[in-house]
PDB file of C-alpha atoms in Angstrom:
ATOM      1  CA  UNK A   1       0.901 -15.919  -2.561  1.00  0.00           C
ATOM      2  CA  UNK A   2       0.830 -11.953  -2.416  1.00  0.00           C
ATOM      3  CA  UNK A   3      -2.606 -10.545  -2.209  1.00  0.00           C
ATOM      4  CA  UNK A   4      -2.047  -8.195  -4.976  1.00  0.00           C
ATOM      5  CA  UNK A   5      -2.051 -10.656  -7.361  1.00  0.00           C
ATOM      6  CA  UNK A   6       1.205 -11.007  -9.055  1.00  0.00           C
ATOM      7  CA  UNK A   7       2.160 -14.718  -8.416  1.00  0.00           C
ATOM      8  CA  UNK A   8       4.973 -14.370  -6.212  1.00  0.00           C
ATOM      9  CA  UNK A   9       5.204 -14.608  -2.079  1.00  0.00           C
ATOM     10  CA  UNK A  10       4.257 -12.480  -0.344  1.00  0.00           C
ATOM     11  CA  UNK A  11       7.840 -12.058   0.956  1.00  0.00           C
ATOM     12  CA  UNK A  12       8.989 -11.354  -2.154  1.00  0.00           C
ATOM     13  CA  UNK A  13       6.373  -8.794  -3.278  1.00  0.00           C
ATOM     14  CA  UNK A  14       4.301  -6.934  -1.236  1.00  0.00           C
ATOM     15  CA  UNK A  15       5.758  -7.615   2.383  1.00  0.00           C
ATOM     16  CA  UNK A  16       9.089  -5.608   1.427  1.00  0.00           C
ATOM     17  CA  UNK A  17       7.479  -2.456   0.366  1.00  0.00           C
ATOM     18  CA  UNK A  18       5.017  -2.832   3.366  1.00  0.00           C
ATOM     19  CA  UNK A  19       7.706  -2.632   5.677  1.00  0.00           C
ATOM     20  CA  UNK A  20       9.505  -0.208   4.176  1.00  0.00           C
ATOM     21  CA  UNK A  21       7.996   2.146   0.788  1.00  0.00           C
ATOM     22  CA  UNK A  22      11.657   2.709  -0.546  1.00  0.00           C
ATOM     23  CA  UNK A  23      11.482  -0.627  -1.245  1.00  0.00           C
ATOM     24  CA  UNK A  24       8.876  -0.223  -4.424  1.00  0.00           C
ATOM     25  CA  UNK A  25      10.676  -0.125  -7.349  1.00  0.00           C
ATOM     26  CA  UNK A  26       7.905   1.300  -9.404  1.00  0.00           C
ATOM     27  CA  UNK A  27       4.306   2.787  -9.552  1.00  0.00           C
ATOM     28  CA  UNK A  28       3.058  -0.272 -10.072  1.00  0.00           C
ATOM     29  CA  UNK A  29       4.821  -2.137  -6.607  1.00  0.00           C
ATOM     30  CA  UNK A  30       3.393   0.749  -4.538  1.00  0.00           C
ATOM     31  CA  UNK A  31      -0.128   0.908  -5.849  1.00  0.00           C
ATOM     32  CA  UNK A  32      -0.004  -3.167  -5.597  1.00  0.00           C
ATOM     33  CA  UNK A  33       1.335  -2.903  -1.600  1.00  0.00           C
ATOM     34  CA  UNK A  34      -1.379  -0.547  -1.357  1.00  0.00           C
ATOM     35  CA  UNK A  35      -3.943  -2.747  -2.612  1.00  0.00           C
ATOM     36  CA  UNK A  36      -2.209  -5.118  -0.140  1.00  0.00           C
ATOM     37  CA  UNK A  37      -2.557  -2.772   2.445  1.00  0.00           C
ATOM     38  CA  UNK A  38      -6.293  -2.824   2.179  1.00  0.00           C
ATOM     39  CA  UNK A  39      -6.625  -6.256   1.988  1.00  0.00           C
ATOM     40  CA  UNK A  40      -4.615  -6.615   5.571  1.00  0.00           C
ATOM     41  CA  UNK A  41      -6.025  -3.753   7.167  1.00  0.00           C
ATOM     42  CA  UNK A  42      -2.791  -1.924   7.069  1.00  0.00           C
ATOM     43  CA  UNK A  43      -4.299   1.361   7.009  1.00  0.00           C
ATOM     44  CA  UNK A  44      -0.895   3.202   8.297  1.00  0.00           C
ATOM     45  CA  UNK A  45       0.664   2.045   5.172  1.00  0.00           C
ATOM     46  CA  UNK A  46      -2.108   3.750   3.117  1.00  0.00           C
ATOM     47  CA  UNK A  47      -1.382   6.988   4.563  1.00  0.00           C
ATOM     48  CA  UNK A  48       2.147   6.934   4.567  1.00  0.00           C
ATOM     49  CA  UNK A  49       2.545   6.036   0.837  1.00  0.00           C
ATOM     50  CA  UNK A  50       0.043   9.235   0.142  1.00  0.00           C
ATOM     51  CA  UNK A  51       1.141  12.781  -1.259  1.00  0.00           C
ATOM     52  CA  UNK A  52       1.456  15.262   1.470  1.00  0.00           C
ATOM     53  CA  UNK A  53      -0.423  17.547  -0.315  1.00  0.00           C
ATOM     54  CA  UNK A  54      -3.319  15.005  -1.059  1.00  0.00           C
ATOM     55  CA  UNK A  55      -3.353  13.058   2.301  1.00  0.00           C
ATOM     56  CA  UNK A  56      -6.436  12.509   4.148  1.00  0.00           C
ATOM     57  CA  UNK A  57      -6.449  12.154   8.142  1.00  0.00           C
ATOM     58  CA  UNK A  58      -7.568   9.520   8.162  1.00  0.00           C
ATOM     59  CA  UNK A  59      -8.382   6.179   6.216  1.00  0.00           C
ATOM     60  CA  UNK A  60     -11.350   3.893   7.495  1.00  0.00           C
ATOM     61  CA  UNK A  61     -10.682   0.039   6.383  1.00  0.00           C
ATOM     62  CA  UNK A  62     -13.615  -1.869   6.160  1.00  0.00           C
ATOM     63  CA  UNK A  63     -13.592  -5.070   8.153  1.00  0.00           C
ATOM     64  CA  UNK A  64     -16.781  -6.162   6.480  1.00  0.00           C
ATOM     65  CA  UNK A  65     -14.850  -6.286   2.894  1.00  0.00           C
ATOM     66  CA  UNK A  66     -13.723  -8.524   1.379  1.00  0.00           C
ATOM     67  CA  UNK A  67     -10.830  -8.267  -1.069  1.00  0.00           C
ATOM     68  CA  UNK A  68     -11.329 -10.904  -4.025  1.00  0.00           C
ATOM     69  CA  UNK A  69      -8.263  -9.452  -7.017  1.00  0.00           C
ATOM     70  CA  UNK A  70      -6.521  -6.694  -8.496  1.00  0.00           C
ATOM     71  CA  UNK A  71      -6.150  -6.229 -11.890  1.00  0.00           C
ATOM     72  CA  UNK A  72      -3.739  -3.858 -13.229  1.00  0.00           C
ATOM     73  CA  UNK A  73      -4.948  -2.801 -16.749  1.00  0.00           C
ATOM     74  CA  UNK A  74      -2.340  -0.090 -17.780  1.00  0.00           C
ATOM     75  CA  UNK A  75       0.487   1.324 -16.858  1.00  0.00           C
ATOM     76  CA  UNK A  76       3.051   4.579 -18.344  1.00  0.00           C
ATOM     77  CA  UNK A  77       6.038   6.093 -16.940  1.00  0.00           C
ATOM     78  CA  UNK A  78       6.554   5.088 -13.098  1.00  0.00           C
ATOM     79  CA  UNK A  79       9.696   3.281 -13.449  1.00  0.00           C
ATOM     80  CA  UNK A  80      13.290   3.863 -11.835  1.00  0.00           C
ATOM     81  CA  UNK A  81      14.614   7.033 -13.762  1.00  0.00           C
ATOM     82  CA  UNK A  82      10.860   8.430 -13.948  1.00  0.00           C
ATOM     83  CA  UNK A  83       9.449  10.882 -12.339  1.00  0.00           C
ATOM     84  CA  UNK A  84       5.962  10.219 -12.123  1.00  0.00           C
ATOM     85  CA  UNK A  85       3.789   7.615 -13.294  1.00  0.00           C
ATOM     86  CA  UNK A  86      -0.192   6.616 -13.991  1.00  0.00           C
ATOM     87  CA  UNK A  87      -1.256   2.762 -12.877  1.00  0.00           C
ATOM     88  CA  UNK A  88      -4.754   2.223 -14.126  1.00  0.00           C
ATOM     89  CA  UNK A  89      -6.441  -1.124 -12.006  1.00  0.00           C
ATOM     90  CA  UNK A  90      -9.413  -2.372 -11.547  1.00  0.00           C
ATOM     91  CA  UNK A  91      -9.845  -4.295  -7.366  1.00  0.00           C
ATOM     92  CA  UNK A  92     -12.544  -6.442  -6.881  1.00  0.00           C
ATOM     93  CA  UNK A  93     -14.485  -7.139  -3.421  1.00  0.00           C
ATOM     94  CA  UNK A  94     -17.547  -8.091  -1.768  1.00  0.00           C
ATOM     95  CA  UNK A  95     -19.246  -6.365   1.605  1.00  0.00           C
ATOM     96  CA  UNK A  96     -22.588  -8.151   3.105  1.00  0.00           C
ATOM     97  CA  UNK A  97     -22.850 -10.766   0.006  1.00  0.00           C
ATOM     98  CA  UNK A  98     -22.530  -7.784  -2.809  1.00  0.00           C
ATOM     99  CA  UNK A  99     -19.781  -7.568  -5.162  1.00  0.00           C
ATOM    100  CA  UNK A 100     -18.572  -4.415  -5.517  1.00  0.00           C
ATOM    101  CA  UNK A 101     -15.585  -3.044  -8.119  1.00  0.00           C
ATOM    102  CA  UNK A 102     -13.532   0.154  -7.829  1.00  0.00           C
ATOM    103  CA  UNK A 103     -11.588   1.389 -11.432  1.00  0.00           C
ATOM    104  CA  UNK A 104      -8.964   3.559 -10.707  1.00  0.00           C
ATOM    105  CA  UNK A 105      -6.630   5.643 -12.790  1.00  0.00           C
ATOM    106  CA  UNK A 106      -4.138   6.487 -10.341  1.00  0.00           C
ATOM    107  CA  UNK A 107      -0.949   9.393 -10.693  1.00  0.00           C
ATOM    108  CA  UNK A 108       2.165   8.649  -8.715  1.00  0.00           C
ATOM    109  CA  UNK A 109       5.339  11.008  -8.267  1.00  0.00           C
ATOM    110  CA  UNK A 110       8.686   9.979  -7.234  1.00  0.00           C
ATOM    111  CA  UNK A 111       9.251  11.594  -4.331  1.00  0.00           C
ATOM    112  CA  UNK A 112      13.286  12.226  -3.572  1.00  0.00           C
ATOM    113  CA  UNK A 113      13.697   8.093  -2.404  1.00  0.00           C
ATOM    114  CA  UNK A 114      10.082   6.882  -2.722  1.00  0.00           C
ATOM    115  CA  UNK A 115       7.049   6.458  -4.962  1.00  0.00           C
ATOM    116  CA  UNK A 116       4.036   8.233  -3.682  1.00  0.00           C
ATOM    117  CA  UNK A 117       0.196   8.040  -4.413  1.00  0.00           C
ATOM    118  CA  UNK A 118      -1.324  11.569  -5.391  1.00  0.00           C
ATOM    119  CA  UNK A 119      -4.262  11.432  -6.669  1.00  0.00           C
ATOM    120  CA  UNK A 120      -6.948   9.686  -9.211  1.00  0.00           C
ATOM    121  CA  UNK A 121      -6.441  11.204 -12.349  1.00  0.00           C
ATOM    122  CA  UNK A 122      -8.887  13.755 -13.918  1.00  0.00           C
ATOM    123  CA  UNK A 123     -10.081  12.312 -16.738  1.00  0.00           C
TER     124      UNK A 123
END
């Protein structure tokens, strides 16, 4: 099963888009291969699935962490024909025996062939 969550292999989810980004249909399948990313340590993936404009150097992956689920509470926009898009989640984990949860509201663009990360949204 994919780490994000969804209830379909791997190969038929996450791996795809991991490989290659075009391959996310929507917000959604990006900020879920991201999620993915995390959980593998694919920290290359992270960074090329950013916003220019946003991008970080860098991104340190915790080996410590442990990924435990993704929940994906909204979504708007960010499908094929849109050009931007707003996945709200909620990814549970647990470093050194503490449970930890991050809340995101997260903005996408479509970016020419691609859906891109930008930013958490101002709220």
């Amino acid at each position: 099963m994919c780490p994000c969550g969804s209830g379909r292999g791997f190969g038929q989810c996450c791996g795809p888009v991991l490989k290659d980004p075009r391959a996310a249909a929507s917000a959604e399948a990006l900020m879920r291969s991201r999620y993915t990313a995390y959980t593998l340590g694919a920290s290359e993936h992270i960074l090329r699935t950013w916003a220019p404009e946003t991008r970080p150097r860098e991104v340190y992956i915790d080996p410590a962490r442990r990924w435990l689920g993704l929940k994906v509470k909204r979504r708007e926009q960010g499908t094929p024909g849109d050009e931007t898009g707003v996945v709200e989640f909620v990814a549970r984990s647990k470093v050194g025996g503490k449970a930890d949860r991050a809340h995101e509201v997260s903005e996408f663009r479509f970016d020419g062939d691609m859906w891109l990360y930008v930013a958490a949204a101002r709220e």
